[in-house]
Amino acid sequence: MALFKIKKKLNENTYKLDMNAIPQHIAIIMDGNGRWAKAKGLPRVAGHKAGAENVRTIVKECNRLGVKALTLYTFSTENWKRPKDEVNALMKLLVDYLKNEFKELQDNNVVIKSIGNIQDLPKECRDQLRKSYENTKNNTGLVLNLALNYGGRDEIVHAFKKIMNDVNKGDILLSNVSEDTISDNLFTKGLKDPDIILRTGGEQRLSNFLLWQCAYSEFWYTNKSWPDFNEAELHKAIYDFQNRDRRFGGLK
Ligand code: IPE
Ligand code: IPE
Ligand code: MG
């Protein structure tokens, strides 16, 4: 019998979650910061700042719920197209987040990792990221995986080149290249595919996020902007996830 299948409306936003079926890997497309700010008559960057602050709330709650990995789409390979000032502000927010959250992340036992072409980020970001990986590598809680300068297609190109190189060197036979070979050459190597991909901000698209890994992920969208996405919304997403019927192509 499915446990806790009844939605208990303790209050408007309380969902009774099955703590034995918490998604292990949640991926979030944190969208809507700019529109959130615009609606308040604020500059777009104020939305990004509020968004960065919200990361703390969601990281803490995911950790508390026992989520193993949280991948946050933080900066896409296409986001370089934005005005320079906005890109610079996003890079600075990343560095500030990693610096300011140091204690909070340690207290929450969080491991910082990233996916994407980190070497093309500004030096300050690379240096701070390296420090954060190093400082948190012995933690045992939630893996906070930041998708930075990340694009799903770029990741696949990257994997393709690595595999071709291994084939050319004779380290692997072309006939032995499998789905696992590809998975193992992606930035997400070793990370379980996301159980659920959430997108805030109302759009219903992937925007080049985790193209290979999303094969059997559940999708969940909300019109709420990322700065307004709180614990209750996260619970709603997980509650909905727990009530989906995942068949993976088979039959029940
Ligand atoms: C998401 O918010 C943050 C990043 C893409 C870095 P947006 O900046 O895309 O906000 P909207 O979609 O313009 O509202
Ligand atoms: C996706 O949001 C990227 C991140 C959240 C980092 P975008 O705002 O860049 O996506 P589009 O342009 O609406 O597809
Ligand atoms: Mg957007």
Short mmCIF file of C-alpha atoms and ligand atoms in Angstrom, two decimals:
data_model
loop_
_atom_site.label_atom_id
_atom_site.label_comp_id
_atom_site.label_asym_id
_atom_site.label_seq_id
_atom_site.Cartn_x
_atom_site.Cartn_y
_atom_site.Cartn_z
CA MET A 1 0.00 0.00 0.00
CA ALA A 2 1.34 3.39 -0.90
CA LEU A 3 2.10 5.30 2.24
CA PHE A 4 0.88 8.83 2.82
CA LYS A 5 -0.96 9.02 -0.48
CA ILE A 6 -3.52 11.29 1.06
CA LYS A 7 -2.87 14.95 0.65
CA LYS A 8 -3.36 16.34 4.11
CA LYS A 9 -4.24 19.96 3.86
CA LEU A 10 -2.86 21.00 7.22
CA ASN A 11 -2.68 24.39 5.67
CA GLU A 12 -2.80 25.59 2.09
CA ASN A 13 0.74 24.59 1.30
CA THR A 14 1.40 21.52 3.35
CA TYR A 15 1.84 18.26 1.51
CA LYS A 16 2.40 15.02 3.34
CA LEU A 17 5.48 13.55 1.73
CA ASP A 18 6.49 9.91 1.70
CA MET A 19 9.89 10.20 3.32
CA ASN A 20 10.82 6.80 1.85
CA ALA A 21 10.33 8.04 -1.68
CA ILE A 22 12.13 11.36 -1.75
CA PRO A 23 13.64 11.91 -5.22
CA GLN A 24 17.37 11.24 -5.01
CA HIS A 25 18.37 13.76 -7.62
CA ILE A 26 16.41 16.97 -8.17
CA ALA A 27 17.44 19.34 -10.98
CA ILE A 28 16.09 22.88 -11.11
CA ILE A 29 15.93 25.41 -13.94
CA MET A 30 15.91 28.52 -11.77
CA ASP A 31 14.07 30.88 -14.10
CA GLY A 32 12.09 34.09 -13.75
CA ASN A 33 14.49 36.27 -11.76
CA GLY A 34 14.39 39.10 -14.30
CA ARG A 35 10.60 39.15 -14.55
CA TRP A 36 10.30 38.95 -10.76
CA ALA A 37 12.42 42.10 -10.48
CA LYS A 38 10.64 43.88 -13.33
CA ALA A 39 7.26 43.28 -11.70
CA LYS A 40 8.60 45.05 -8.63
CA GLY A 41 10.06 47.93 -10.61
CA LEU A 42 13.59 46.76 -9.79
CA PRO A 43 16.59 46.16 -12.07
CA ARG A 44 17.03 42.58 -13.33
CA VAL A 45 20.10 42.14 -11.17
CA ALA A 46 17.95 42.59 -8.04
CA GLY A 47 16.07 39.51 -9.21
CA HIS A 48 19.29 37.56 -9.53
CA LYS A 49 20.29 38.66 -6.03
CA ALA A 50 16.96 37.49 -4.61
CA GLY A 51 17.38 34.28 -6.60
CA ALA A 52 20.82 33.65 -5.13
CA GLU A 53 19.41 34.16 -1.64
CA ASN A 54 16.70 31.65 -2.36
CA VAL A 55 19.29 29.01 -3.15
CA ARG A 56 20.08 28.85 0.57
CA THR A 57 16.46 28.03 1.46
CA ILE A 58 16.10 25.29 -1.13
CA VAL A 59 19.51 23.75 -0.45
CA LYS A 60 18.72 23.56 3.24
CA GLU A 61 15.33 21.99 2.67
CA CYS A 62 16.61 19.45 0.13
CA ASN A 63 19.29 18.46 2.61
CA ARG A 64 16.76 18.14 5.40
CA LEU A 65 14.53 15.94 3.24
CA GLY A 66 17.43 13.63 2.39
CA VAL A 67 17.75 14.51 -1.29
CA LYS A 68 21.13 13.16 -2.40
CA ALA A 69 21.88 15.59 -5.23
CA LEU A 70 20.53 18.96 -6.29
CA THR A 71 21.60 20.28 -9.68
CA LEU A 72 20.93 23.97 -10.20
CA TYR A 73 20.97 25.49 -13.67
CA THR A 74 22.91 28.60 -12.77
CA PHE A 75 24.38 29.84 -16.06
CA SER A 76 23.87 28.33 -19.50
CA THR A 77 26.22 28.35 -22.48
CA GLU A 78 23.64 30.65 -24.10
CA ASN A 79 23.51 33.12 -21.20
CA TRP A 80 26.72 34.76 -22.49
CA LYS A 81 24.42 36.48 -25.01
CA ARG A 82 23.10 38.72 -22.24
CA PRO A 83 24.40 42.27 -21.68
CA LYS A 84 27.90 42.31 -20.23
CA ASP A 85 26.76 44.01 -17.03
CA GLU A 86 24.25 41.29 -16.32
CA VAL A 87 26.78 38.53 -17.03
CA ASN A 88 29.31 40.22 -14.72
CA ALA A 89 26.70 40.58 -11.98
CA LEU A 90 25.83 36.87 -12.26
CA MET A 91 29.50 35.89 -12.00
CA LYS A 92 29.95 38.12 -8.96
CA LEU A 93 26.84 36.65 -7.32
CA LEU A 94 28.30 33.19 -7.79
CA VAL A 95 31.55 34.15 -6.06
CA ASP A 96 29.67 35.96 -3.27
CA TYR A 97 27.35 33.01 -2.78
CA LEU A 98 30.21 30.54 -2.44
CA LYS A 99 32.09 32.86 -0.07
CA ASN A 100 29.16 33.96 2.09
CA GLU A 101 27.56 30.54 2.32
CA PHE A 102 30.73 28.81 3.38
CA LYS A 103 29.63 28.30 6.99
CA GLU A 104 26.03 27.49 6.11
CA LEU A 105 27.19 24.88 3.57
CA GLN A 106 29.56 23.32 6.09
CA ASP A 107 26.88 23.31 8.80
CA ASN A 108 24.59 21.55 6.36
CA ASN A 109 27.29 19.06 5.37
CA VAL A 110 26.92 20.03 1.68
CA VAL A 111 29.37 18.92 -1.02
CA ILE A 112 29.91 21.49 -3.78
CA LYS A 113 30.37 20.21 -7.32
CA SER A 114 29.79 21.67 -10.74
CA ILE A 115 29.07 20.70 -14.32
CA GLY A 116 29.89 22.74 -17.41
CA ASN A 117 32.93 24.36 -18.96
CA ILE A 118 34.38 25.84 -15.81
CA GLN A 119 37.68 26.77 -17.47
CA ASP A 120 35.89 29.46 -19.49
CA LEU A 121 34.53 31.24 -16.40
CA PRO A 122 36.34 34.31 -15.03
CA LYS A 123 39.39 33.46 -12.93
CA GLU A 124 37.79 34.67 -9.70
CA CYS A 125 34.94 32.18 -10.19
CA ARG A 126 37.31 29.33 -11.01
CA ASP A 127 39.46 30.05 -7.96
CA GLN A 128 36.49 30.30 -5.62
CA LEU A 129 34.97 27.13 -7.06
CA ARG A 130 38.21 25.26 -6.52
CA LYS A 131 38.28 26.39 -2.90
CA SER A 132 34.67 25.34 -2.42
CA TYR A 133 35.24 21.87 -3.90
CA GLU A 134 38.27 21.43 -1.68
CA ASN A 135 36.61 22.71 1.49
CA THR A 136 33.50 20.56 1.11
CA LYS A 137 34.89 17.39 -0.43
CA ASN A 138 34.79 15.45 2.85
CA ASN A 139 31.19 16.37 3.64
CA THR A 140 28.65 13.61 3.37
CA GLY A 141 25.33 15.41 2.88
CA LEU A 142 23.62 16.83 -0.17
CA VAL A 143 25.69 17.21 -3.34
CA LEU A 144 25.02 20.72 -4.61
CA ASN A 145 25.88 20.53 -8.26
CA LEU A 146 26.07 23.92 -9.95
CA ALA A 147 25.54 23.93 -13.71
CA LEU A 148 27.84 26.76 -14.79
CA ASN A 149 28.56 27.64 -18.39
CA TYR A 150 26.61 24.45 -18.96
CA GLY A 151 24.83 23.36 -22.11
CA GLY A 152 23.51 19.88 -22.79
CA ARG A 153 24.67 19.95 -26.41
CA ASP A 154 28.07 21.28 -25.46
CA GLU A 155 28.38 18.49 -22.91
CA ILE A 156 27.60 15.88 -25.57
CA VAL A 157 30.18 17.40 -27.97
CA HIS A 158 32.70 17.31 -25.16
CA ALA A 159 31.93 13.63 -24.45
CA PHE A 160 32.10 12.78 -28.15
CA LYS A 161 35.58 14.26 -28.45
CA LYS A 162 36.81 12.42 -25.36
CA ILE A 163 35.44 9.11 -26.60
CA MET A 164 36.90 9.62 -30.09
CA ASN A 165 40.25 10.32 -28.49
CA ASP A 166 40.04 7.09 -26.48
CA VAL A 167 39.05 5.18 -29.63
CA ASN A 168 41.97 6.68 -31.57
CA LYS A 169 44.39 5.77 -28.81
CA GLY A 170 43.04 2.23 -28.81
CA ASP A 171 41.80 2.50 -25.20
CA ILE A 172 38.29 1.51 -26.28
CA LEU A 173 36.90 -0.27 -29.33
CA LEU A 174 34.30 1.68 -31.27
CA SER A 175 32.10 -1.42 -31.23
CA ASN A 176 32.15 -1.32 -27.42
CA VAL A 177 30.92 2.27 -27.12
CA SER A 178 27.68 2.03 -25.18
CA GLU A 179 25.20 4.27 -23.40
CA ASP A 180 27.33 3.84 -20.29
CA THR A 181 30.42 5.01 -22.19
CA ILE A 182 28.59 8.20 -23.08
CA SER A 183 27.22 8.71 -19.54
CA ASP A 184 30.70 8.20 -18.14
CA ASN A 185 32.12 10.92 -20.37
CA LEU A 186 29.55 13.57 -19.51
CA PHE A 187 30.15 16.24 -16.87
CA THR A 188 27.60 14.38 -14.73
CA LYS A 189 29.71 11.20 -14.57
CA GLY A 190 28.88 9.28 -11.42
CA LEU A 191 25.70 11.22 -10.76
CA LYS A 192 22.36 9.46 -11.03
CA ASP A 193 20.08 10.88 -13.75
CA PRO A 194 17.67 13.45 -12.30
CA ASP A 195 14.44 11.93 -11.03
CA ILE A 196 12.67 15.22 -11.52
CA ILE A 197 13.44 18.44 -13.36
CA LEU A 198 11.66 21.51 -11.99
CA ARG A 199 11.36 24.77 -13.85
CA THR A 200 10.19 27.98 -12.25
CA GLY A 201 9.13 31.10 -14.13
CA GLY A 202 6.37 29.61 -16.26
CA GLU A 203 8.25 28.46 -19.37
CA GLN A 204 7.89 24.84 -20.37
CA ARG A 205 11.16 24.05 -22.06
CA LEU A 206 14.54 22.54 -21.22
CA SER A 207 16.70 25.37 -22.58
CA ASN A 208 19.56 22.95 -23.24
CA PHE A 209 19.61 21.47 -19.73
CA LEU A 210 20.64 17.83 -19.11
CA LEU A 211 19.58 16.65 -22.57
CA TRP A 212 21.05 13.17 -22.25
CA GLN A 213 20.24 12.70 -18.57
CA CYS A 214 16.56 13.69 -18.77
CA ALA A 215 15.51 10.60 -20.76
CA TYR A 216 13.20 9.40 -17.97
CA SER A 217 13.08 12.41 -15.67
CA GLU A 218 9.70 13.68 -14.56
CA PHE A 219 9.07 17.30 -15.57
CA TRP A 220 7.37 19.79 -13.29
CA TYR A 221 6.65 23.44 -13.99
CA THR A 222 5.41 26.35 -11.95
CA ASN A 223 4.50 29.93 -12.83
CA LYS A 224 6.17 31.09 -9.63
CA SER A 225 9.44 32.89 -10.22
CA TRP A 226 12.58 31.43 -8.71
CA PRO A 227 12.84 34.05 -5.91
CA ASP A 228 9.29 33.07 -4.84
CA PHE A 229 9.89 29.32 -4.99
CA ASN A 230 9.89 28.32 -1.33
CA GLU A 231 9.85 25.15 0.76
CA ALA A 232 6.11 24.71 0.31
CA GLU A 233 6.51 24.82 -3.49
CA LEU A 234 9.31 22.29 -3.28
CA HIS A 235 7.07 20.03 -1.23
CA LYS A 236 4.33 20.40 -3.82
CA ALA A 237 6.73 19.36 -6.58
CA ILE A 238 7.91 16.35 -4.60
CA TYR A 239 4.36 15.44 -3.66
CA ASP A 240 3.34 15.53 -7.34
CA PHE A 241 6.40 13.47 -8.23
CA GLN A 242 5.45 10.85 -5.65
CA ASN A 243 2.04 10.55 -7.27
CA ARG A 244 3.33 10.01 -10.80
CA ASP A 245 3.42 6.57 -12.34
CA ARG A 246 6.94 6.00 -13.66
CA ARG A 247 6.95 3.07 -16.08
CA PHE A 248 10.27 3.50 -17.90
CA GLY A 249 8.69 2.02 -21.00
CA GLY A 250 7.45 -1.10 -19.24
CA LEU A 251 4.07 -2.07 -17.90
CA LYS A 252 2.77 -1.94 -14.38
C1 IPE B 1 17.12 32.96 -14.52
O1 IPE B 1 16.37 34.10 -14.55
C2 IPE B 1 18.56 33.22 -14.20
C3 IPE B 1 19.48 32.97 -15.31
C4 IPE B 1 19.15 32.57 -16.49
C5 IPE B 1 20.88 33.22 -15.06
P1 IPE B 1 16.26 35.00 -15.86
O2 IPE B 1 17.30 36.05 -15.81
O3 IPE B 1 16.25 34.18 -17.09
O4 IPE B 1 14.83 35.66 -15.63
P2 IPE B 1 13.74 35.96 -16.73
O5 IPE B 1 13.45 34.67 -17.43
O6 IPE B 1 14.32 36.99 -17.64
O7 IPE B 1 12.57 36.45 -15.95
C1 IPE B 2 17.64 28.83 -18.53
O1 IPE B 2 16.96 30.03 -18.42
C2 IPE B 2 19.02 28.97 -17.97
C3 IPE B 2 19.14 29.13 -16.53
C4 IPE B 2 18.15 29.11 -15.68
C5 IPE B 2 20.47 29.29 -16.01
P1 IPE B 2 16.93 31.09 -19.63
O2 IPE B 2 16.12 32.25 -19.16
O3 IPE B 2 18.30 31.37 -20.08
O4 IPE B 2 16.17 30.27 -20.76
P2 IPE B 2 15.33 30.78 -22.02
O5 IPE B 2 16.17 31.81 -22.72
O6 IPE B 2 14.06 31.37 -21.51
O7 IPE B 2 15.07 29.55 -22.82
MG MG B 3 14.80 33.31 -18.17
#
